[in-house]
Tab-separated table of C-alpha atoms in Angstrom:
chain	number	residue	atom	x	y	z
A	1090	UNK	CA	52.440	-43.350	39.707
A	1091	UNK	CA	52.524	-43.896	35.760
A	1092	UNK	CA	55.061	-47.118	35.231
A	1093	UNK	CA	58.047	-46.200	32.994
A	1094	UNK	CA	61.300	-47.123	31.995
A	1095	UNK	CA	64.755	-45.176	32.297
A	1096	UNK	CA	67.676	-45.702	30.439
A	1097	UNK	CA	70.599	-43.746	31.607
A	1098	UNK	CA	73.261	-43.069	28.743
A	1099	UNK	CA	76.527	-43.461	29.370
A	1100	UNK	CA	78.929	-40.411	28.989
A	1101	UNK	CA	81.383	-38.657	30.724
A	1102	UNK	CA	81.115	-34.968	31.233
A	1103	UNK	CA	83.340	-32.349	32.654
A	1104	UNK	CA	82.305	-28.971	33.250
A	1105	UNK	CA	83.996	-25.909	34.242
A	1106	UNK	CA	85.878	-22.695	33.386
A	1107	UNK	CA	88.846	-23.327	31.728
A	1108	UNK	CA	88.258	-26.957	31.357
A	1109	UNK	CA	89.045	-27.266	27.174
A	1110	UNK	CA	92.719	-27.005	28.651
A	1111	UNK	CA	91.910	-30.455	29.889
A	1112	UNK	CA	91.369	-32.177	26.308
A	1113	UNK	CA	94.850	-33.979	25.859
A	1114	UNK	CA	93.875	-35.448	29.424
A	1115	UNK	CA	90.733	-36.536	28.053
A	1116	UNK	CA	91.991	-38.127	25.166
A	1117	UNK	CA	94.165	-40.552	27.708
A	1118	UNK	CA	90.725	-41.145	29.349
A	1119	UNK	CA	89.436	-42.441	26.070
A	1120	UNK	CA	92.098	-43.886	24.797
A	1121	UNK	CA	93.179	-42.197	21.942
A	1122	UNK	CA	95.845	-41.665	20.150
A	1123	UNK	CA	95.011	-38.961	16.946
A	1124	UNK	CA	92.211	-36.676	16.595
A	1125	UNK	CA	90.511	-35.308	13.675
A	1126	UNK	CA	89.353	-32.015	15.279
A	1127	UNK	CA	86.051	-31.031	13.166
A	1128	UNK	CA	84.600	-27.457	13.138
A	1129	UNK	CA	82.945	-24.673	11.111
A	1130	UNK	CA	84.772	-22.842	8.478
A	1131	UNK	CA	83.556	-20.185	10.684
A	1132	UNK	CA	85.102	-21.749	13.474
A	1133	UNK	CA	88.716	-22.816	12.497
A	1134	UNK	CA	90.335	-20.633	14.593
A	1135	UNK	CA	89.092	-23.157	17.574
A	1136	UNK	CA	90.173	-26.178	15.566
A	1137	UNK	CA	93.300	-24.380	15.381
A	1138	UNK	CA	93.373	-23.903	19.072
A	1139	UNK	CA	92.395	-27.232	19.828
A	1140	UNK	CA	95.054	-28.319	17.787
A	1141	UNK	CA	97.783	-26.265	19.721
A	1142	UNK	CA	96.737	-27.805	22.873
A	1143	UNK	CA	96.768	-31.577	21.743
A	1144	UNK	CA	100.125	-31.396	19.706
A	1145	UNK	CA	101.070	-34.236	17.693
A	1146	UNK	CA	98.236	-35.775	18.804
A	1147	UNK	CA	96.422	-33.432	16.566
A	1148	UNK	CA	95.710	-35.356	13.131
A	1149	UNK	CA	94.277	-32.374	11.290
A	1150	UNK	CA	91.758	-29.690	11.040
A	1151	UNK	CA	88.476	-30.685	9.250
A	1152	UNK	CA	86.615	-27.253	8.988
A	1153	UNK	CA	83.975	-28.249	6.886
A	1154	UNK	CA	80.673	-28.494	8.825
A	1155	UNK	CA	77.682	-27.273	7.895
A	1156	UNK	CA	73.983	-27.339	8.744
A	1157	UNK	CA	71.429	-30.033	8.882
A	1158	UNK	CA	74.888	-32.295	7.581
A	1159	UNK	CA	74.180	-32.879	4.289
A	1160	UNK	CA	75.339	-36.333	3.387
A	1161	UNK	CA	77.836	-35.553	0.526
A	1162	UNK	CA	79.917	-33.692	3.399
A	1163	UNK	CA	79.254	-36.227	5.632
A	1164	UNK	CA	81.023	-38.428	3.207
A	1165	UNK	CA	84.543	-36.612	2.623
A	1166	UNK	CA	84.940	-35.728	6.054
A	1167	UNK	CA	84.807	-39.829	6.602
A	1168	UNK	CA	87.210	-40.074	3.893
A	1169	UNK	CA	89.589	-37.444	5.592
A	1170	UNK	CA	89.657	-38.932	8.726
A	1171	UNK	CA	90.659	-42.421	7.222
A	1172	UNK	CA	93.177	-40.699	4.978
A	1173	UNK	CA	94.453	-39.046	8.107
A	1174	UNK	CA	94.310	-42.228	10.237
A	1175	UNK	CA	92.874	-40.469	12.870
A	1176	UNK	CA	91.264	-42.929	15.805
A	1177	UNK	CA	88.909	-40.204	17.485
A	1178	UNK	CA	87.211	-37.203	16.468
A	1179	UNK	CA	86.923	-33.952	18.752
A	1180	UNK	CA	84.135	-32.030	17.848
A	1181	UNK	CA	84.413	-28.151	18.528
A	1182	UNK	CA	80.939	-26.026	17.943
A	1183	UNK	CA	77.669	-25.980	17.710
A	1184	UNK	CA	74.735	-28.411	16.804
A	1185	UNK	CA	76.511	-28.799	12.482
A	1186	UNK	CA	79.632	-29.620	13.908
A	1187	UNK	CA	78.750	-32.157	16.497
A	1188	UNK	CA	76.339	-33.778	13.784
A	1189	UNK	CA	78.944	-33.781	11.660
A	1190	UNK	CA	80.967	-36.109	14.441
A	1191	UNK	CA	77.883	-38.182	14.558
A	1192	UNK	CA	78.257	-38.814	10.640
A	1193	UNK	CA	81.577	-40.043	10.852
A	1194	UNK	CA	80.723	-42.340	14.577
A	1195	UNK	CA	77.696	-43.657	12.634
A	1196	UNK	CA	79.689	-45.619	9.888
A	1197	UNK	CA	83.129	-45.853	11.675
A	1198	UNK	CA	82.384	-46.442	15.271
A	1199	UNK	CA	85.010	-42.999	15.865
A	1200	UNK	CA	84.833	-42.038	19.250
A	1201	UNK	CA	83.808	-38.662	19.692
A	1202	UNK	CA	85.136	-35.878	22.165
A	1203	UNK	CA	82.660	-33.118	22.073
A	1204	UNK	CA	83.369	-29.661	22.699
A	1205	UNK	CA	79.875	-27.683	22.579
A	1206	UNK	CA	80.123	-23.664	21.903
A	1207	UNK	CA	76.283	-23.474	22.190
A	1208	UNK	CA	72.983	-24.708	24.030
A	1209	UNK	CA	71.707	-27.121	20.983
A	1210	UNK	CA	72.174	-30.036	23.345
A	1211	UNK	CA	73.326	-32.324	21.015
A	1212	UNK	CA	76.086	-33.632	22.353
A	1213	UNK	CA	74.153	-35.471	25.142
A	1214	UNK	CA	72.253	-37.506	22.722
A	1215	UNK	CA	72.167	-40.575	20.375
A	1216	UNK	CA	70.387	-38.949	17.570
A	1217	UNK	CA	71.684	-37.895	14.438
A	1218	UNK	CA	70.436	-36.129	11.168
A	1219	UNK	CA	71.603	-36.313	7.635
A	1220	UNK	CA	69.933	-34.217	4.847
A	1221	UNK	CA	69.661	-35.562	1.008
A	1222	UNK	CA	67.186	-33.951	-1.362
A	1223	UNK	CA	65.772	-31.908	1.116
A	1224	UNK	CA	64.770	-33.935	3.204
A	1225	UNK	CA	66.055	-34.450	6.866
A	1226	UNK	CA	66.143	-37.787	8.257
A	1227	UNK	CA	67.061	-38.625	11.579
A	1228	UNK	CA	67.874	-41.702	13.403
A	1229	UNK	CA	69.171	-42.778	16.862
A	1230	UNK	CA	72.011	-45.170	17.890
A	1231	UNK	CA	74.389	-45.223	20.123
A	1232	UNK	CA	77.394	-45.340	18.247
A	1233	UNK	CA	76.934	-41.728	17.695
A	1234	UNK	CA	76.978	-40.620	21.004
A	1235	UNK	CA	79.932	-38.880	22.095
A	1236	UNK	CA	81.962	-40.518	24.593
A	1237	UNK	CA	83.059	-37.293	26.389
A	1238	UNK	CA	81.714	-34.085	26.770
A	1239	UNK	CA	83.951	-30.779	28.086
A	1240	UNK	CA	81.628	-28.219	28.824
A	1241	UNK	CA	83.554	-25.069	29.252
A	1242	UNK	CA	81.361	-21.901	29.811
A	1243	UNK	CA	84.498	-19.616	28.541
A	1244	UNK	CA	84.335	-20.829	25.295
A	1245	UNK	CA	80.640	-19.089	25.035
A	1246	UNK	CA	81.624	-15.611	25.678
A	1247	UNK	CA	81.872	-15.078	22.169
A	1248	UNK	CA	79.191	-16.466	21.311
A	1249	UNK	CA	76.639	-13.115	19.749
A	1250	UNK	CA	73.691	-12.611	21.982
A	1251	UNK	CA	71.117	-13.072	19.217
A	1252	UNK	CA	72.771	-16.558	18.219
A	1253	UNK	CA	72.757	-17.253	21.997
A	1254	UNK	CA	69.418	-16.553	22.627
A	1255	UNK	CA	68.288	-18.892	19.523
A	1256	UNK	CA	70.509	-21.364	20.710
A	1257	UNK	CA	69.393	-21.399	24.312
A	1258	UNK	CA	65.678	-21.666	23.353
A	1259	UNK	CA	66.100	-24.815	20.920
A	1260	UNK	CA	67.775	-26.152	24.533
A	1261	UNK	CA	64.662	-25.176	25.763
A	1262	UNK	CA	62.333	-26.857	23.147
A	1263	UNK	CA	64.208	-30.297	24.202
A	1264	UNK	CA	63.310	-29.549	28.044
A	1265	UNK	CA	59.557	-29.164	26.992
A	1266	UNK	CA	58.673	-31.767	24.969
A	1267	UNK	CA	60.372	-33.978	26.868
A	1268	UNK	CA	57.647	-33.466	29.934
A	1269	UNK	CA	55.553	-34.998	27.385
A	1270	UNK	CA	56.911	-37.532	25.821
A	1271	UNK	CA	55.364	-40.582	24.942
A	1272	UNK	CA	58.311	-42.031	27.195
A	1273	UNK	CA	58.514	-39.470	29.886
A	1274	UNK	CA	59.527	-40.507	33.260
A	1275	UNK	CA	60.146	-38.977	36.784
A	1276	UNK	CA	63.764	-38.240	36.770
A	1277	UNK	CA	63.660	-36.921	33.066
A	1278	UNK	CA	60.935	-34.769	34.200
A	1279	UNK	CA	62.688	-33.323	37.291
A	1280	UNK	CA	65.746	-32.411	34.793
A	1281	UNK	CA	63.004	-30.501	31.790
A	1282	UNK	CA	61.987	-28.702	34.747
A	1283	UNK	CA	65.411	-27.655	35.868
A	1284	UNK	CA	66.745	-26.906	32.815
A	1285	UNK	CA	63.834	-24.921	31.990
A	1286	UNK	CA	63.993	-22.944	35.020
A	1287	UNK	CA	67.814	-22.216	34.391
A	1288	UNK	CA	67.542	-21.198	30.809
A	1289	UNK	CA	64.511	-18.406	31.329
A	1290	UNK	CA	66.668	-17.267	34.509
A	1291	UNK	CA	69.851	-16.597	32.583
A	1292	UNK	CA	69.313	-16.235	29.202
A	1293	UNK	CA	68.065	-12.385	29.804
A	1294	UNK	CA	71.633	-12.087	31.514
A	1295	UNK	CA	73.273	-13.518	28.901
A	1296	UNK	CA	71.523	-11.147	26.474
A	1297	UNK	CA	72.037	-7.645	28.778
A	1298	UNK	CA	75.718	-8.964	29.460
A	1299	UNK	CA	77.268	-11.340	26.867
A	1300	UNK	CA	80.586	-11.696	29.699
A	1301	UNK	CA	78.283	-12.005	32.432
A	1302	UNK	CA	80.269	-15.432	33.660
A	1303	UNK	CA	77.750	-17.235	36.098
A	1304	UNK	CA	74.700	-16.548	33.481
A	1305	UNK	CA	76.807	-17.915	30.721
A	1306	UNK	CA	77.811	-20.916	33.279
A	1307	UNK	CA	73.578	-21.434	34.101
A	1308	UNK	CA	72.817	-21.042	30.766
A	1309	UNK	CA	75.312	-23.925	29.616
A	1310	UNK	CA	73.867	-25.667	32.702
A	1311	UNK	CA	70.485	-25.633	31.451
A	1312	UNK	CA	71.604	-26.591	28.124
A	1313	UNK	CA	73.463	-29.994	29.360
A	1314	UNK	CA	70.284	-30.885	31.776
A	1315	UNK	CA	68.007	-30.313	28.585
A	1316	UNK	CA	70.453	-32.508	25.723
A	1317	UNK	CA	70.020	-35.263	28.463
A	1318	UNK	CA	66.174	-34.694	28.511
A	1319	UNK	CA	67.006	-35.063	23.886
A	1320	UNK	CA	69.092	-38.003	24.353
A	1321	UNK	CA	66.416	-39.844	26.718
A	1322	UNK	CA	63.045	-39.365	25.380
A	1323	UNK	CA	61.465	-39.025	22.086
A	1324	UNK	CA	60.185	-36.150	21.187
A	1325	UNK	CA	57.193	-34.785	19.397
A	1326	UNK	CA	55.361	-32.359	17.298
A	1327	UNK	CA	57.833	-29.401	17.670
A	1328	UNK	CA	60.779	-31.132	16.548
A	1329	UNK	CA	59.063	-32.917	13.550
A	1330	UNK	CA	58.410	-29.315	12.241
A	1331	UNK	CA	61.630	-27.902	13.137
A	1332	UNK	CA	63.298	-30.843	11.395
A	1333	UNK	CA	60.746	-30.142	8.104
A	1334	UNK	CA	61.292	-26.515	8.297
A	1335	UNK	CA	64.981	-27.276	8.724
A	1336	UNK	CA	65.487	-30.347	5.751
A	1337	UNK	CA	63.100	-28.737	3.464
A	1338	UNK	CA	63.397	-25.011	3.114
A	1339	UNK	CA	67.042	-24.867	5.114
A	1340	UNK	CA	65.996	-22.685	7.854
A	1341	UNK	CA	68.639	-21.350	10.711
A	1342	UNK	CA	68.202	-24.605	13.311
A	1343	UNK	CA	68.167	-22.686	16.394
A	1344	UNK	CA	66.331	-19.409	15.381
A	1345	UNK	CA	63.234	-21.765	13.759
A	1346	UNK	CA	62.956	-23.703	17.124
A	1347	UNK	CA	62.772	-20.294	18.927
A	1348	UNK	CA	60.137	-19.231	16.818
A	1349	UNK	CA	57.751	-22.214	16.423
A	1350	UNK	CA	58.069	-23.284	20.476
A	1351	UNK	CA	56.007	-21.176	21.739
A	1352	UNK	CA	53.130	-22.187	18.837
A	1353	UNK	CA	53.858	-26.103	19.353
A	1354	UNK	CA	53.704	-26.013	23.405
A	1355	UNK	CA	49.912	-24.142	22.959
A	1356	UNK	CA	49.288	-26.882	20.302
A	1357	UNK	CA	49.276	-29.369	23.269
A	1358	UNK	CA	47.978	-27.459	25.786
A	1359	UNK	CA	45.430	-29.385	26.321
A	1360	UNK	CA	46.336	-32.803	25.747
A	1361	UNK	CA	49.285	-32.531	27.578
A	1362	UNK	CA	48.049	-30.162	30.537
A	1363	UNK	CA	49.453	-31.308	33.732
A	1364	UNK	CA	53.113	-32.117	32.178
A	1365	UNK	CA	53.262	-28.552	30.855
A	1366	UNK	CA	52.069	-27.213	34.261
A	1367	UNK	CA	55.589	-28.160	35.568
A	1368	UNK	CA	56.569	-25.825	32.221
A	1369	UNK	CA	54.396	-23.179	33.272
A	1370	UNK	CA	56.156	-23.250	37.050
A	1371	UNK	CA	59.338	-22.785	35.636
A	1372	UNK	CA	58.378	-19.918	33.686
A	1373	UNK	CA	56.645	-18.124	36.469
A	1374	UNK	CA	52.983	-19.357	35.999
A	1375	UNK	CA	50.715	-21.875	36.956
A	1376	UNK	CA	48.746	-22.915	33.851
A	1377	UNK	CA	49.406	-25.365	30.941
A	1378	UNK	CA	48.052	-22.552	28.701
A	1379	UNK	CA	50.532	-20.070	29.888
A	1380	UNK	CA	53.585	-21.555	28.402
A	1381	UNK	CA	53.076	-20.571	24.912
A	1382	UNK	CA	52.299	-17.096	25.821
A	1383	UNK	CA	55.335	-16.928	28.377
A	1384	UNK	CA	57.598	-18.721	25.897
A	1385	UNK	CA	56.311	-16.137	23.137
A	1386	UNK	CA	57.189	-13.198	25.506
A	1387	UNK	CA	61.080	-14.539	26.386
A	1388	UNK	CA	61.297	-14.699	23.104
A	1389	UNK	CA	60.413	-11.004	22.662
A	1390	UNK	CA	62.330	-9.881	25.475
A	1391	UNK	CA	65.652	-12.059	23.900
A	1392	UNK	CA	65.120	-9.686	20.547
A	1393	UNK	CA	64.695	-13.583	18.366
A	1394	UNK	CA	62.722	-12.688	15.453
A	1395	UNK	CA	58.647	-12.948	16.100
A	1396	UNK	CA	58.187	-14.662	12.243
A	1397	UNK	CA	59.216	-17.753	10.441
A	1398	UNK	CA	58.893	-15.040	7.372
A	1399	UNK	CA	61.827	-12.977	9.406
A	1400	UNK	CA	64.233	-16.537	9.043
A	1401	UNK	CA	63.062	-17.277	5.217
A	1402	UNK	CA	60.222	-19.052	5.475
A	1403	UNK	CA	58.384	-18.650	2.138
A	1404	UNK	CA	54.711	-17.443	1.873
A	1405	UNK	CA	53.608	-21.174	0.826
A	1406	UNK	CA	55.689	-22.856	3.661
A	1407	UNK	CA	53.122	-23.567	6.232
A	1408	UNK	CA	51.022	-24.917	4.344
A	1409	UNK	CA	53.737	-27.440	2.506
A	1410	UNK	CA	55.204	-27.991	6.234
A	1411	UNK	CA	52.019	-29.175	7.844
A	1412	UNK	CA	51.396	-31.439	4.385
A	1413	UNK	CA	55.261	-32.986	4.804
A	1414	UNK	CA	54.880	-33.431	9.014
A	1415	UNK	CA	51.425	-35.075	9.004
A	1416	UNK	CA	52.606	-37.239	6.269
A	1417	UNK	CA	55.070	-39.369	8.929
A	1418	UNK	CA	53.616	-37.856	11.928
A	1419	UNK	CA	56.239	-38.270	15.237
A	1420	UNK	CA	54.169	-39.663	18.614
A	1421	UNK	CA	52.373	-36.144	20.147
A	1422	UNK	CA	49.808	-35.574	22.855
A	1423	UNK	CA	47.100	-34.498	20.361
A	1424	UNK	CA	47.053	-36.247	17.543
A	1425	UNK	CA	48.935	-34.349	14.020
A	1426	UNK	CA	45.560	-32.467	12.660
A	1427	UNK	CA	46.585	-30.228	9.354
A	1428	UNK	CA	44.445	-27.784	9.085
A	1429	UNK	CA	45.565	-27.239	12.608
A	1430	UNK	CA	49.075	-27.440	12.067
A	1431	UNK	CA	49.118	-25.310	8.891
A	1432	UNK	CA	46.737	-22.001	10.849
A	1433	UNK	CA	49.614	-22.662	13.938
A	1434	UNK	CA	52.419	-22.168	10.925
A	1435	UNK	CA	50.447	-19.324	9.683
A	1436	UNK	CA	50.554	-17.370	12.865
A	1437	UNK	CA	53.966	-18.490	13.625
A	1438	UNK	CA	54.883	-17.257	9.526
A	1439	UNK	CA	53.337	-13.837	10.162
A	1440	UNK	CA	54.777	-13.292	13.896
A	1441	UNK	CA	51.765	-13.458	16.092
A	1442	UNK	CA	51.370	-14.487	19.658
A	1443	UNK	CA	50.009	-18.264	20.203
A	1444	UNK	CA	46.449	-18.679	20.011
């Protein structure tokens, strides 16, 4: 055995059908008194539902998230919840409007209820991101991680298969790299490998039947078991390109992870060969150079776009990418090489298979 450390995080989760009924009983569990409810503009109509359930309790609807939380936004909607006097935040969406949560936790120690809508995972995890002159910078600390988390698979019936797919493979980026992280451990491990297994087993259900209710219940399973894998290890070389190709040139979140996974897990193939054999099993193979192929092929067979062209990647991205991520490198398996990293963008810009 490798020695390692574990550091459980504590939250409390509740999962199940139905279970955003539940949120006025939560906010007893907390403690709380008045909640800023925070969601998309796309998204109000939750906020507003959110806000029928809790009552007076309700201190407004914020519906002002956005992606990558740019830190002017991150800003007001600190401001608002001041103004509004609100002593917990319940955070209804995706990956922007949990992040947008984290943004007001980070400066006003907020509690934060999270609701998620869709497999980004970030709601398990300390980490947040603010964007300011295009550039993303994240950080971790546990201020921003929420204090409860309702999973409720109901709420992702809506959810369109092609953002569902996306979303479900950025769940599934987390579950990778975390087999090799520079601080992987055994339980961690067991959980990548479950979470992996559960997303590539119901995400094709989820895509031939968007009400299909026990895929959309495995699929948010996987999700959870890979934001714990986010919130308890670092990660590597796949997220410090997403987060580039995300701060830098404001591409979708979810649909770039999908797209550049399968190119980052051959990256390490090598270097990190026996953690991504426990990848490989999950998928249905054997072999650490499998994964990016298989991962390349769910992708295909969820209809996410082959190309980071497809998602607005410009022509001269890769190149400017590979220049920006070797520049403050995160820990990886095989070291950041960028002539390396820019022919992996390349093939990843034009839509080809990992080679």
């Amino acid at each position: 055995m490798n020695p390692f450390i574990y550091q459980g995080l504590a939250s409390r989760v509740v999962f199940g059908w139905g279970k955003l009924d539940s949120l006025a009983e939560e906010l007893d569990t907390l403690g709380a008194r008045r909640a800023l409810i925070l969601t998309t503009p796309e998204q109000r109509h939750l906020g507003e539902r959110v806000a029928g359930i809790l009552g007076e309790r309700a201190a407004g609807v914020y519906p002002q998230a956005v992606m990558h939380v740019p830190v002017e936004v991150a800003r007001a909607a600190r401001e608002e919840a001041a103004r509004l006097g609100a002593d917990c935040c319940v955070a209804i969406g995706g990956g922007s409007t949990i992040g947008l949560g984290k943004a007001i936790a980070l400066e006003s120690g907020l509690p934060i209820l999270a609701v998620p809508t869709t497999y980004a995972g970030s709601e398990m995890t300390p980490i947040y991101g603010l964007t300011e002159n295009r550039l993303k910078k994240t950080g971790r600390d546990i201020r921003v991680l929420p204090k409860t988390v309702v999973y409720d698979p109901q709420l992702t019936l809506s959810l369109p298969t092609a953002i569902s797919a996306c979303s479900g493979m950025n769940a599934m980026a987390h579950a990778v790299e975390a087999l090799y992280a520079q601080d992987a451990n055994p339980i961690i491990a067991l959980m990548a490998e479950e979470s992996i297994r559960a997303l590539a087993e119901a995400l094709p259900g989820v895509v031939a039947d968007p009400q299909d209710a026990e895929a959309r219940s495995r699929a948010l399973y996987g999700a959870w078991l890979a934001g714990i894998c986010l919130g308890s290890v670092g990660m590597a070389i796949h997220h410090k390109l997403c987060h580039t190709l995300g701060g830098t040139f404001n591409l979708p979140h979810a649909q770039a992870h999908a797209v550049v996974l399968p190119h980052a897990a051959h990256y390490n193939r090598e270097a990190a060969a026996e953690p991504l054999r426990r990848a490989a099993r999950a998928l249905g193979g054997q072999e650490a150079s499998e994964v990016g192929p298989l991962l390349f092929a769910l992708n295909r067979k969820l209809g996410i776009p082959a190309s980071l062209a497809e998602i607005g990647l410009p022509e001269e991205g890769p190149a400017e990418t590979a220049v920006i991520a070797c520049s403050s490198p995160y820990y990886n398996p095989r070291p950041f090489e960028q002539d390396a990293i820019e022919a992996m963008l390349v093939r990843a810009w034009q839509g080809l298979p990992p080679a």
